[in-house]
PDB file of C-alpha atoms and ligand atoms in Angstrom:
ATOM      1  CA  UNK A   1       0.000   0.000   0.000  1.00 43.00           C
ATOM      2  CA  UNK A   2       1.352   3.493  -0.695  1.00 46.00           C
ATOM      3  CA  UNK A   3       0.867   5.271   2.255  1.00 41.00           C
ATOM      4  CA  UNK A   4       0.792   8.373   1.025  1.00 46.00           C
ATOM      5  CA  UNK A   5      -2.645   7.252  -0.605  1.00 46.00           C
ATOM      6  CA  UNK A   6      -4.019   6.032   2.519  1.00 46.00           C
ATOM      7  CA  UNK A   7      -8.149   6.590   2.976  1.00 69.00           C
ATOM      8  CA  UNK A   8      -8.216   9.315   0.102  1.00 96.00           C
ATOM      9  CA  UNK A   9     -11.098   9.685  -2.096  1.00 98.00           C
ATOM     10  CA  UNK A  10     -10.089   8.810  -5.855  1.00 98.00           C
ATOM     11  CA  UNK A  11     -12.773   8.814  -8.678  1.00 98.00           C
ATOM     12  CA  UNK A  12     -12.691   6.260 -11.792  1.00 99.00           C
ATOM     13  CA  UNK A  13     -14.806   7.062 -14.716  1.00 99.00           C
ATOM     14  CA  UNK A  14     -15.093   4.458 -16.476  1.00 98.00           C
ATOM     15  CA  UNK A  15     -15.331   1.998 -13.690  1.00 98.00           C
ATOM     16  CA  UNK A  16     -17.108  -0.720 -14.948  1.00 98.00           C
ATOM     17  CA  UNK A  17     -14.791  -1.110 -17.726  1.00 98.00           C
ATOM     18  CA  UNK A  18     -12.074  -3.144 -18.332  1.00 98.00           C
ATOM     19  CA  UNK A  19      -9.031  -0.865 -17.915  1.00 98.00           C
ATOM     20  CA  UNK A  20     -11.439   1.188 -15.259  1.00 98.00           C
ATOM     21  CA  UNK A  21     -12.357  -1.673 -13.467  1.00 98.00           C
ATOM     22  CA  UNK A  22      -8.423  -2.985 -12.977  1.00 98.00           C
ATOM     23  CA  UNK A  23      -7.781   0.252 -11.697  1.00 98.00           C
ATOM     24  CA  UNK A  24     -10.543   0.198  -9.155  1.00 99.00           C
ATOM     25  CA  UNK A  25      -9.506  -2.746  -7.784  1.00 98.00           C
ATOM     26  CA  UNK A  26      -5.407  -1.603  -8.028  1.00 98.00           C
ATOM     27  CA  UNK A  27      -6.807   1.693  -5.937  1.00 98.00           C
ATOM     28  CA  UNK A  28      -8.665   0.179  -3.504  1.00 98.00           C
ATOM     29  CA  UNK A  29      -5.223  -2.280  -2.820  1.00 98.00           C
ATOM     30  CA  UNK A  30      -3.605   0.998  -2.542  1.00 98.00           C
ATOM     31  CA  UNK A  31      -5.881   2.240   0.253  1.00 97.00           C
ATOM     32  CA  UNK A  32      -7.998   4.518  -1.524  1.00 98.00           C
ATOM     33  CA  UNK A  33     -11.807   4.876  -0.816  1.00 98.00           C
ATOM     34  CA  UNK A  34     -12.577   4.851  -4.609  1.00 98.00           C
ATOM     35  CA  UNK A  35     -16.029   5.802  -6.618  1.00 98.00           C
ATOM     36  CA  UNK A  36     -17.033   3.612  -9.446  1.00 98.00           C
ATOM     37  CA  UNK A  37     -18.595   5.865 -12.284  1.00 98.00           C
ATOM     38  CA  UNK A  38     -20.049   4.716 -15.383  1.00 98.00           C
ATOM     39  CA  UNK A  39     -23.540   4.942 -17.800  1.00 98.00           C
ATOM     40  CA  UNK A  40     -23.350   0.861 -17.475  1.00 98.00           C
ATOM     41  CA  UNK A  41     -24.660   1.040 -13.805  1.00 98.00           C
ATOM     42  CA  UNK A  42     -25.590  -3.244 -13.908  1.00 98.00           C
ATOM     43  CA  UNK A  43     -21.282  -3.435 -14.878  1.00 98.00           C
ATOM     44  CA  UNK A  44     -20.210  -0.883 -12.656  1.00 98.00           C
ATOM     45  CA  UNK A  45     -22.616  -1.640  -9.092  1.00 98.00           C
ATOM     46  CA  UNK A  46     -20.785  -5.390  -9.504  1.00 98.00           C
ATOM     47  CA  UNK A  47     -17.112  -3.871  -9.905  1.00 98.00           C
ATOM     48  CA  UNK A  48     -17.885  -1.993  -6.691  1.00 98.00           C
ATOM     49  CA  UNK A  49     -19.303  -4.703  -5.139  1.00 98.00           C
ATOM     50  CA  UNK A  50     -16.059  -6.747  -6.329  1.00 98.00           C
ATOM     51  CA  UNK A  51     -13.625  -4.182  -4.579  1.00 98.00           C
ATOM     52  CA  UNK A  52     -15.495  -2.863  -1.521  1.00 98.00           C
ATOM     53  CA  UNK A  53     -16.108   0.694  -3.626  1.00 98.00           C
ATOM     54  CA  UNK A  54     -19.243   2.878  -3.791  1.00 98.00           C
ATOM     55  CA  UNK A  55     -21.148   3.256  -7.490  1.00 98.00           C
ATOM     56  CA  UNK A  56     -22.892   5.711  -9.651  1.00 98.00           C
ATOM     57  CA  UNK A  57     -23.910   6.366 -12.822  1.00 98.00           C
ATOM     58  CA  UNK A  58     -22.337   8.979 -15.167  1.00 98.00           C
ATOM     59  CA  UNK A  59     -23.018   9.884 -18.674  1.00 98.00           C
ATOM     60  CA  UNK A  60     -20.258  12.128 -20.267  1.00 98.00           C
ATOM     61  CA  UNK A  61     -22.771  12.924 -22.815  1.00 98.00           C
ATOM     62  CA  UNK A  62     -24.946  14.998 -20.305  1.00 96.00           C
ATOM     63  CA  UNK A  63     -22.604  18.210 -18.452  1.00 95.00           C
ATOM     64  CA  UNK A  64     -25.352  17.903 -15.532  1.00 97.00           C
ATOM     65  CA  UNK A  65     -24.839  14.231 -14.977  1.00 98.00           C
ATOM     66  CA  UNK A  66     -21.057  15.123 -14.806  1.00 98.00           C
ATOM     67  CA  UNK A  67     -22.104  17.779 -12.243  1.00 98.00           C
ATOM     68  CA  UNK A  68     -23.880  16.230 -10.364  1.00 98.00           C
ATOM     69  CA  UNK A  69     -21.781  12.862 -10.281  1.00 98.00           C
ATOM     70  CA  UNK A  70     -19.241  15.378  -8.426  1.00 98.00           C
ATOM     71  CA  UNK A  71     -21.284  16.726  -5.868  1.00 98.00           C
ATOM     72  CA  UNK A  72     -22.519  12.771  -5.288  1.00 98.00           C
ATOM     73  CA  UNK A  73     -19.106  11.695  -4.919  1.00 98.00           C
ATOM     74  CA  UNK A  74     -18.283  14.489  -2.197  1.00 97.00           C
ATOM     75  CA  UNK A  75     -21.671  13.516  -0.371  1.00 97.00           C
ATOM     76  CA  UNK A  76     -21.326   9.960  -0.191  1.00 97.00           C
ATOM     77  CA  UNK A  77     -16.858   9.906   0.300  1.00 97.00           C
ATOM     78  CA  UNK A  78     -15.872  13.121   0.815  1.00 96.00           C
ATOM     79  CA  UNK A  79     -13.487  15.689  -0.827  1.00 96.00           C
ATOM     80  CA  UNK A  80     -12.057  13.745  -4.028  1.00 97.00           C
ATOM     81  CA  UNK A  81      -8.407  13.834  -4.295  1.00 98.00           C
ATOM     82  CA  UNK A  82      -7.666  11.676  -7.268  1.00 98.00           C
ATOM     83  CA  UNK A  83      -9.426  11.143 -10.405  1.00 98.00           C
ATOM     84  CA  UNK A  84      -8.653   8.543 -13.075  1.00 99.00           C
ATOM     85  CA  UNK A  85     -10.584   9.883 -16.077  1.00 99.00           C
ATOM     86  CA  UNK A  86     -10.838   6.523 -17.812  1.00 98.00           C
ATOM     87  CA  UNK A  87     -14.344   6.279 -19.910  1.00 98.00           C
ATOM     88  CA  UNK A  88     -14.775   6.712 -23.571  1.00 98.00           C
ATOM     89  CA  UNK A  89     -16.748   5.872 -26.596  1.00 97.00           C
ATOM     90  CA  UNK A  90     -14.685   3.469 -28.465  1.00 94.00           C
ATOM     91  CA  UNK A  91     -14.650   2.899 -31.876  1.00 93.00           C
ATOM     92  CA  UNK A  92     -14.040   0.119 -34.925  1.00 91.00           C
ATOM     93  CA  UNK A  93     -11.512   0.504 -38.074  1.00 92.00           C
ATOM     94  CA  UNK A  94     -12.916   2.199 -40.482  1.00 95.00           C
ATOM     95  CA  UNK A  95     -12.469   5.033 -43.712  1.00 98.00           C
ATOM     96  CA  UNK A  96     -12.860   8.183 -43.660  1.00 98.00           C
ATOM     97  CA  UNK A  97     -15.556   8.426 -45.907  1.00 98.00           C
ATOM     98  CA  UNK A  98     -17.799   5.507 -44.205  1.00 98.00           C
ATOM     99  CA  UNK A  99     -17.626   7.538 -40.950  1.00 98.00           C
ATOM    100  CA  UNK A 100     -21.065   7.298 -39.890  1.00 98.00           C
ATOM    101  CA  UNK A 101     -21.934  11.453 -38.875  1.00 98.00           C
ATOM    102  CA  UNK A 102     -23.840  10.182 -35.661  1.00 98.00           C
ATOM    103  CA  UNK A 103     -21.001   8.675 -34.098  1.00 98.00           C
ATOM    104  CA  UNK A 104     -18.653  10.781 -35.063  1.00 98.00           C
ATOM    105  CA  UNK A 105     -20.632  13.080 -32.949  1.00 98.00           C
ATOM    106  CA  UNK A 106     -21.254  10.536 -30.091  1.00 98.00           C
ATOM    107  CA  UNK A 107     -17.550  10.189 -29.662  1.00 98.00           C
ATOM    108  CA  UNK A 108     -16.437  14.024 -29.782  1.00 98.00           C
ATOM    109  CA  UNK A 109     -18.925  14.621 -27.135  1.00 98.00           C
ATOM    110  CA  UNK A 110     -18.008  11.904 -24.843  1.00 98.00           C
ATOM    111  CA  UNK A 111     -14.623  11.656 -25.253  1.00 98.00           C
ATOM    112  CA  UNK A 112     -13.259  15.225 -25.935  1.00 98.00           C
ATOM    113  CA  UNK A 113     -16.318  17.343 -24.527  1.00 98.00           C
ATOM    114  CA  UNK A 114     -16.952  15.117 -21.715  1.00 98.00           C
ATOM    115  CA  UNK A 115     -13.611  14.943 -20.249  1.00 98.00           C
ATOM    116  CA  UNK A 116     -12.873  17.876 -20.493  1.00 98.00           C
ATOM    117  CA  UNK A 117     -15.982  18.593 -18.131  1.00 98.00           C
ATOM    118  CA  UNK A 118     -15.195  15.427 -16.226  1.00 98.00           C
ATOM    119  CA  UNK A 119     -11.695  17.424 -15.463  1.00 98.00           C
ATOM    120  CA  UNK A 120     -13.304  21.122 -14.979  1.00 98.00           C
ATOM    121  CA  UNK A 121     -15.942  19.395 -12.542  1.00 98.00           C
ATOM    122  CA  UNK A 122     -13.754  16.986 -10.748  1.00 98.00           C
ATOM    123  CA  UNK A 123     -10.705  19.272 -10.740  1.00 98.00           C
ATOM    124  CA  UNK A 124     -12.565  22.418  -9.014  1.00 97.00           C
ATOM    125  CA  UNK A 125     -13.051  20.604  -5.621  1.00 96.00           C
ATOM    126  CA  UNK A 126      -8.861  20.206  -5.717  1.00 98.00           C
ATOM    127  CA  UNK A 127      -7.914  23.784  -6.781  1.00 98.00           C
ATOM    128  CA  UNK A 128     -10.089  25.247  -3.482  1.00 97.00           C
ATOM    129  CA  UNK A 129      -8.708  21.777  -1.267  1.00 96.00           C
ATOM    130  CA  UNK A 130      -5.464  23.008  -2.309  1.00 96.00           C
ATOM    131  CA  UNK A 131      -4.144  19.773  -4.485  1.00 98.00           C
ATOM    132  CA  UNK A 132      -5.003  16.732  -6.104  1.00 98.00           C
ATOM    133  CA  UNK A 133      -3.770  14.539  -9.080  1.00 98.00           C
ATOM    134  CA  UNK A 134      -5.590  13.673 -11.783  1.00 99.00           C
ATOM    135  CA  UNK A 135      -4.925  10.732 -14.619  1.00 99.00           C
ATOM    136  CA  UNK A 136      -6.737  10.919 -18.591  1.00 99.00           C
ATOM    137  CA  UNK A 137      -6.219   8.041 -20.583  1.00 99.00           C
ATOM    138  CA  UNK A 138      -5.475   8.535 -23.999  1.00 98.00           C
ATOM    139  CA  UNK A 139      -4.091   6.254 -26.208  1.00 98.00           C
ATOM    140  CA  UNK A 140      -1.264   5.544 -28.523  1.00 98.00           C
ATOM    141  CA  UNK A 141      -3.715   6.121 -31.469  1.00 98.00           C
ATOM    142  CA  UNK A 142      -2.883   9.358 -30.517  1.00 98.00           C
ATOM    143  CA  UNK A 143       0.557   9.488 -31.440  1.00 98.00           C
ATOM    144  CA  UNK A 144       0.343   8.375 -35.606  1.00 95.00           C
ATOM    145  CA  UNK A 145      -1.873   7.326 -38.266  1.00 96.00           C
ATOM    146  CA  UNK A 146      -4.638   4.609 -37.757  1.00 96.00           C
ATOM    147  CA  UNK A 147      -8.580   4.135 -39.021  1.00 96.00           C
ATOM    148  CA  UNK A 148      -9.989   5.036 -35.782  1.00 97.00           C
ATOM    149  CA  UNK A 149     -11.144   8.386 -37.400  1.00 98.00           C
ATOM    150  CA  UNK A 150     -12.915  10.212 -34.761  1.00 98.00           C
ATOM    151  CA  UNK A 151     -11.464   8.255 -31.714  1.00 98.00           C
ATOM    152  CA  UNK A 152      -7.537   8.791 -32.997  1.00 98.00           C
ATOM    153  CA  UNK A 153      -8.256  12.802 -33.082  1.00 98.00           C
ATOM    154  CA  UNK A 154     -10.164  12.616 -29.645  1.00 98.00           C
ATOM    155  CA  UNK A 155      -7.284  10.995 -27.926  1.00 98.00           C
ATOM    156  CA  UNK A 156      -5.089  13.622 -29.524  1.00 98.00           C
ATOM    157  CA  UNK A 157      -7.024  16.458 -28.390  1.00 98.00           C
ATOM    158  CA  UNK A 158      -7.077  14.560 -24.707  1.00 98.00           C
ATOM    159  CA  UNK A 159      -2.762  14.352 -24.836  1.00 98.00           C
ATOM    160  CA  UNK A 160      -2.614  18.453 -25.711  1.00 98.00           C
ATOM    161  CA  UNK A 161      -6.000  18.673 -23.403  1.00 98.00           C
ATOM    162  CA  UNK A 162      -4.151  17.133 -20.008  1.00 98.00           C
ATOM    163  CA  UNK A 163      -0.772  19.040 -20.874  1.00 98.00           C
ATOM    164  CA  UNK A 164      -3.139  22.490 -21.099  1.00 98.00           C
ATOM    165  CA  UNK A 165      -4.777  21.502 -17.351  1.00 99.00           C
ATOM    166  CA  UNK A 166      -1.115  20.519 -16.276  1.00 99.00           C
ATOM    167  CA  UNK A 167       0.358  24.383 -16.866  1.00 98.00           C
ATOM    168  CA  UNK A 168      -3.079  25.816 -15.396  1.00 98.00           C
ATOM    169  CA  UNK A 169      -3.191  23.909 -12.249  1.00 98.00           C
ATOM    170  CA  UNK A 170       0.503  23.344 -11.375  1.00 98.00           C
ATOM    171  CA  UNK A 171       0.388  26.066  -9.054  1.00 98.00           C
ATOM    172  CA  UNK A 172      -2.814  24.837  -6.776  1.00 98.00           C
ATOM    173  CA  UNK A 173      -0.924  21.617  -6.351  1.00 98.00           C
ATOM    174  CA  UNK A 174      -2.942  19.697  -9.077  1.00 98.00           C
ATOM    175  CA  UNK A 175      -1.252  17.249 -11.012  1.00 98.00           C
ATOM    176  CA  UNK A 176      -2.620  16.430 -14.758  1.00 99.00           C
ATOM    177  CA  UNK A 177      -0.758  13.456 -16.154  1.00 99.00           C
ATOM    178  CA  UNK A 178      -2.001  11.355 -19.509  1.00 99.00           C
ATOM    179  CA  UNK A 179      -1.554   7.403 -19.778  1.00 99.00           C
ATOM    180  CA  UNK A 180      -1.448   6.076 -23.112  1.00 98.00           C
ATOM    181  CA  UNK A 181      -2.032   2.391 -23.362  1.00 98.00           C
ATOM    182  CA  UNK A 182      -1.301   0.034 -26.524  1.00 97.00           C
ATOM    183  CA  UNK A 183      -3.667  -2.830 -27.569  1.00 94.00           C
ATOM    184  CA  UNK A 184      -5.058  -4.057 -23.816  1.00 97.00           C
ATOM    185  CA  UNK A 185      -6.609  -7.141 -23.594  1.00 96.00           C
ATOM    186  CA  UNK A 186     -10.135  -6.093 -22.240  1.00 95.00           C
ATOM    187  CA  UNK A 187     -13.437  -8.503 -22.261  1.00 94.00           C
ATOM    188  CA  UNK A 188     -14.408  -5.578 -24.642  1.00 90.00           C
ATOM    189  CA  UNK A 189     -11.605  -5.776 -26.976  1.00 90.00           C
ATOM    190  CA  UNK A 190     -11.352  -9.920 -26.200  1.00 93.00           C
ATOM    191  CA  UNK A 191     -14.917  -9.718 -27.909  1.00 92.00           C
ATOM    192  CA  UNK A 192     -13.947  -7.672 -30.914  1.00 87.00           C
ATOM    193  CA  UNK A 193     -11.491 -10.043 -31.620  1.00 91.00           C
ATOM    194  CA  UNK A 194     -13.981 -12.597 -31.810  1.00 93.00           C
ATOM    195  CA  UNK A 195     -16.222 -11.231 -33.786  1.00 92.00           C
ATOM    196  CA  UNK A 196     -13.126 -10.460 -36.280  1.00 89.00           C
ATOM    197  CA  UNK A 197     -13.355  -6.830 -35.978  1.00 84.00           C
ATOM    198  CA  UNK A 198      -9.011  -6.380 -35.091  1.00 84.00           C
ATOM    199  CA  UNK A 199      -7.285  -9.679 -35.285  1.00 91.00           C
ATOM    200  CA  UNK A 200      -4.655 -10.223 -31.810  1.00 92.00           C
ATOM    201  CA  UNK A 201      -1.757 -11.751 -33.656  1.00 94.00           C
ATOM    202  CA  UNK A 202      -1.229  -8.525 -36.259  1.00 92.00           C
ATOM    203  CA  UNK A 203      -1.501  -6.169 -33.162  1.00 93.00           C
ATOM    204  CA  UNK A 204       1.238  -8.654 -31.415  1.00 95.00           C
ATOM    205  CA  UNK A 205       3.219  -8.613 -34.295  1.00 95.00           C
ATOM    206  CA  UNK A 206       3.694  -4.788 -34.069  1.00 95.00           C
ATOM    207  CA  UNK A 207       4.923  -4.798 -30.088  1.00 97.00           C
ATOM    208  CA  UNK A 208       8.719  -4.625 -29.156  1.00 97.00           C
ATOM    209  CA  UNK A 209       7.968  -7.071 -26.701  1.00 97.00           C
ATOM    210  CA  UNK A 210       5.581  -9.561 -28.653  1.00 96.00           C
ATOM    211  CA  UNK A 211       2.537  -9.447 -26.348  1.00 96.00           C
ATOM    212  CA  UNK A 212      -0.654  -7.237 -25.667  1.00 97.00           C
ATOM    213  CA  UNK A 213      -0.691  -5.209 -22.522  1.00 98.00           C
ATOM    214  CA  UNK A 214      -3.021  -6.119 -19.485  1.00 98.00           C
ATOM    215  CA  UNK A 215      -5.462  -4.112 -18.027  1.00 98.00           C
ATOM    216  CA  UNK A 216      -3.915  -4.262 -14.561  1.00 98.00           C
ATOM    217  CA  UNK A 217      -0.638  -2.917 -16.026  1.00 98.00           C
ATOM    218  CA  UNK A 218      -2.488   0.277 -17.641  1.00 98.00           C
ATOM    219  CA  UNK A 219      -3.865   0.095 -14.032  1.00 99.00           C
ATOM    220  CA  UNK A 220      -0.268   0.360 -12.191  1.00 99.00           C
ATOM    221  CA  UNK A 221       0.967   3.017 -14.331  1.00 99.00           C
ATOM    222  CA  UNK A 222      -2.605   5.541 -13.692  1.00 99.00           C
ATOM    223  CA  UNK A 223      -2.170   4.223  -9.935  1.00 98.00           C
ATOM    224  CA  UNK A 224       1.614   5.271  -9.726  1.00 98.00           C
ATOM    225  CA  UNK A 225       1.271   8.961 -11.255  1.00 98.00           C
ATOM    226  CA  UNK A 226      -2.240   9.212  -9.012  1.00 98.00           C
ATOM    227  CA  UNK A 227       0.184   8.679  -6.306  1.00 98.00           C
ATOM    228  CA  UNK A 228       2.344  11.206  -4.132  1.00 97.00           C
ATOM    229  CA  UNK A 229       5.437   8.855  -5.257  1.00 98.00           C
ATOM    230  CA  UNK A 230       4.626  10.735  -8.520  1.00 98.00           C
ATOM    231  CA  UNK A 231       5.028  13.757  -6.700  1.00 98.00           C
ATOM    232  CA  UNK A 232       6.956  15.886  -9.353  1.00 98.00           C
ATOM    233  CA  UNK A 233       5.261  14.687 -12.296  1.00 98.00           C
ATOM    234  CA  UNK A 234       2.772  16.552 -14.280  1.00 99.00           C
ATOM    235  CA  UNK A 235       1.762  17.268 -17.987  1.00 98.00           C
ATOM    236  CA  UNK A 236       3.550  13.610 -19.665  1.00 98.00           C
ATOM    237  CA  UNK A 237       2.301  11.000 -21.635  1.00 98.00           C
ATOM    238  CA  UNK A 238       3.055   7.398 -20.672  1.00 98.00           C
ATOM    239  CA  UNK A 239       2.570   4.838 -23.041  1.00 98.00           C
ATOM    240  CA  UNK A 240       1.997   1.581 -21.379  1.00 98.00           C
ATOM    241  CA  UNK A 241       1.971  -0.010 -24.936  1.00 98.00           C
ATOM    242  CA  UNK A 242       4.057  -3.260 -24.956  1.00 98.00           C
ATOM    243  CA  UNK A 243       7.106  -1.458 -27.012  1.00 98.00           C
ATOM    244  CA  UNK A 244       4.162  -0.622 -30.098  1.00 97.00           C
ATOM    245  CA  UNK A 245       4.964   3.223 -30.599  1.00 97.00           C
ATOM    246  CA  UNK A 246       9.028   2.396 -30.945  1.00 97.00           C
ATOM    247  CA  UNK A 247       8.421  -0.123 -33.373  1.00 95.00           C
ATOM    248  CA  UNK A 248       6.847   1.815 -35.443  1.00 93.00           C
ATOM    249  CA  UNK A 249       9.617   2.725 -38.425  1.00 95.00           C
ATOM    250  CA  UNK A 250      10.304  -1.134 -37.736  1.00 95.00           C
ATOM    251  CA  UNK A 251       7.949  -2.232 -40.673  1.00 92.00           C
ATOM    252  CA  UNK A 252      10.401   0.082 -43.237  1.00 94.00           C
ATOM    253  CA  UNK A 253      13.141  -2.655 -42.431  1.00 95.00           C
ATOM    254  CA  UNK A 254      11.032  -5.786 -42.735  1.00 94.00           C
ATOM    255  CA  UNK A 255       9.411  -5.395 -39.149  1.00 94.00           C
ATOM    256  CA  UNK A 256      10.418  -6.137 -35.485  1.00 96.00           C
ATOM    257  CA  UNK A 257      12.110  -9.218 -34.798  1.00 94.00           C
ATOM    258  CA  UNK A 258       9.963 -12.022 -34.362  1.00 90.00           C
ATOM    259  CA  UNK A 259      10.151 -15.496 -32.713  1.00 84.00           C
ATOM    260  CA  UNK A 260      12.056 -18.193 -34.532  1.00 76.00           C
ATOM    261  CA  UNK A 261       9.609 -20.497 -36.414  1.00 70.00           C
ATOM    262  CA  UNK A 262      10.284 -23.856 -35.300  1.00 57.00           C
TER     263      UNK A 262
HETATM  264  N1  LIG B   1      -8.395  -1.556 -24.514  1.00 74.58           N
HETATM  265  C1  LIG B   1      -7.499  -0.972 -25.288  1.00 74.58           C
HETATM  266  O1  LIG B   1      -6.838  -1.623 -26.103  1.00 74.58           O
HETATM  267  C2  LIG B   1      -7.249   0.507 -25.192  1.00 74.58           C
HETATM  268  C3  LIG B   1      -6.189   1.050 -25.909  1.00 74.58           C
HETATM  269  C4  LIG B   1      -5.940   2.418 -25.815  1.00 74.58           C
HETATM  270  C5  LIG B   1      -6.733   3.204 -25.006  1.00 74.58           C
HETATM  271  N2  LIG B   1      -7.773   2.648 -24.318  1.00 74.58           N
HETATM  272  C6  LIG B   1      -8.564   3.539 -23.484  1.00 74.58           C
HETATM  273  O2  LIG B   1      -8.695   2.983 -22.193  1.00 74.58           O
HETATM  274  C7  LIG B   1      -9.918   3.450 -21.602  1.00 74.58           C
HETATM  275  C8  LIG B   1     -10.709   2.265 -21.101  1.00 74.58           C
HETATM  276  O3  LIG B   1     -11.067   1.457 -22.204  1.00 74.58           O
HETATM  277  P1  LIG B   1     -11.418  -0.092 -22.072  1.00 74.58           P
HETATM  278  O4  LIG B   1     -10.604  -0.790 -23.042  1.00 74.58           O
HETATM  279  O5  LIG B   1     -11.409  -0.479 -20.644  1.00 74.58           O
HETATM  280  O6  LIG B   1     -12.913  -0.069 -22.662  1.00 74.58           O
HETATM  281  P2  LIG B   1     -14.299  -0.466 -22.010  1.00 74.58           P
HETATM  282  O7  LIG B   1     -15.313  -0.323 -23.089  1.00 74.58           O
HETATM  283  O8  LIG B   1     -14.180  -1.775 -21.311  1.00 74.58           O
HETATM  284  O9  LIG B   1     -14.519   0.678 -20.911  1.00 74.58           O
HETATM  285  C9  LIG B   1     -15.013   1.940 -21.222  1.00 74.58           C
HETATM  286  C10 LIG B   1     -16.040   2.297 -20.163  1.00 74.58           C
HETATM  287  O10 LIG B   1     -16.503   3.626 -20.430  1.00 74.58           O
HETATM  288  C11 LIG B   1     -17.906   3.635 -20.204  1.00 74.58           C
HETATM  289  N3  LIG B   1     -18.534   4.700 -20.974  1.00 74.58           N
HETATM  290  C12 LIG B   1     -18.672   4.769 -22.320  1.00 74.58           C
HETATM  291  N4  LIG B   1     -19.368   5.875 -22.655  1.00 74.58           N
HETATM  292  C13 LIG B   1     -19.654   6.504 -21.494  1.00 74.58           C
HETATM  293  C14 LIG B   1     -20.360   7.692 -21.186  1.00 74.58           C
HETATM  294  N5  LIG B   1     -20.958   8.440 -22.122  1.00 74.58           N
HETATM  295  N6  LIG B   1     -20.470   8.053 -19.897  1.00 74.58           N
HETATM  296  C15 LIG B   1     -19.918   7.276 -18.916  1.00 74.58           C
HETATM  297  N7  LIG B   1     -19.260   6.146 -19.142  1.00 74.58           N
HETATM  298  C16 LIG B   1     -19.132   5.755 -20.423  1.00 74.58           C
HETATM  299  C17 LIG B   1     -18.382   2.254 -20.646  1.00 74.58           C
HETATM  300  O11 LIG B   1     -19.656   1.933 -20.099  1.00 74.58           O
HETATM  301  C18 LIG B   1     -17.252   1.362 -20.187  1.00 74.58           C
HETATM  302  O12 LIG B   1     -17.514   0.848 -18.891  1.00 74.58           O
HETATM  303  C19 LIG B   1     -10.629   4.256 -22.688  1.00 74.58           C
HETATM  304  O13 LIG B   1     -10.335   5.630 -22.488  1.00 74.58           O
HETATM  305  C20 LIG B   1      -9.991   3.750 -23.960  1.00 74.58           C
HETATM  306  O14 LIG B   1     -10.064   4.704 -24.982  1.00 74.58           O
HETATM  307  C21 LIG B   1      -8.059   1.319 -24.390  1.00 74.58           C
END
């Protein structure tokens, strides 16, 4: 258990998720009193169940629900010191021209709009508390080209949107870092590999360490920088991505080395 982290109130949107839900359970071990908030209330009342945390529903969609989530979370905890800002509409590979207007709407509002309220909300208690630490999660589609054509830009906008809250808040002791994770083997992303939507062995192909990254390790890293330990830390991206984002030029020299075929 960090100490430092001991019977604090930390916040994870996205709770009932898979990445969300690894680092509810990660906080709690830390010795955090930790809210579970999420639109899928069935998902996220059993991860709180699960972990000995407190649930609510949130929709990023709606700026009272985000509101009001805060005040809830005060209420039923007390002040919130940490917030892992995990939610967000996800999206399949697609072109540009098949992107469907609708959910290219859906996903600017949830992901860009509503963090960036889940932030303003959340982060207000800190500034008058007099600190706090707060973790996004973007993503390493961030970084380069892929066909996630609204989600890419979104996770973009939420790298150059955490480093913006980092310079404003530095001074009130609040600390905005942004994780970036690779391909994480979720129950959501396990499904859309069954139904053939991304295919696990081309994704493994592309990591410097041949394997996909676990949700509980995407869970250490936003546990570590919500942490005091992280102390001096604000305004970076951490990919937690398996070695993906450095292999990158790889594929211009025949690809990363793989495992000898037998
Ligand atoms: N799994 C990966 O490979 C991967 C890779 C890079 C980044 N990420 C990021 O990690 C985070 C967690 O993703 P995950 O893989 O655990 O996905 P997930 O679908 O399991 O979790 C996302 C959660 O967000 C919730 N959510 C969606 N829309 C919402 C809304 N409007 N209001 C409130 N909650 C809402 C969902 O109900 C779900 O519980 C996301 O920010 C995602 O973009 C995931």
């Amino acid at each position: 258990m960090t100490a430092s982290s001991k019977a604090r109130v930390a916040v994870v949107t996205g709770g009932a998720g898979g990445i969300g839900a690894a680092c509810v359970a990660r906080l709690r071990e830390d010795g955090w009193k930790v809210a579970v908030l999420d639109k899928n209330m069935d998902l996220g009342r059993e991860v709180a169940a699960k972990y000995g945390a407190v649930a609510a529903e949130i929709d990023l969609a709606q700026p009272d629900s985000i509101a009001d989530s805060a005040r809830w979370v005060e209420r039923e905890l007390g002040p919130c010191s940490g917030l892992a800002a995990v939610a967000a509409h996800l999206e399949n590979p697609h072109r540009p021209e098949n992107q469907d207007a609708a959910e290219w709407a859906a996903i600017l509002n949830v992901n860009l709009t509503g963090t960036f309220r889940t932030l303003v909300e959340f982060g207000k208690p800190m500034l008058a508390a007099g600190g706090g630490s707060i973790v996004t999660v973007g993503s390493i589609t961030a970084f380069n080209s892929s066909p996630l054509q609204a989600y890419g830009p979104t996770k973009a906008a939420i790298v150059n949107m955490s480093r913006n809250f980092a310079g404003a808040w530095g001074r009130q002791n609040v600390r905005v870092n942004c994780v970036c994770p690779g391909p994480t083997r979720t129950p959501a992303v396990e499904a859309s590999y069954a139904r053939g939507e991304r295919n696990p062995e081309t994704m493994i192909r592309q990591t410097a360490l041949g394997r996909l990254v676990k949700p509980e390790q995407v869970a250490a890293a936003i546990a570590f920088l919500l942490s005091d330990d992280a102390g001096a830390i604000t305004g970076i991206e951490l990919p937690v991505d398996a070695g993906t984002l450095i292999g990158q030029l790889w594929g211009m020299y025949g690809g990363l080395p793989q495992p000898p075929s037998d």
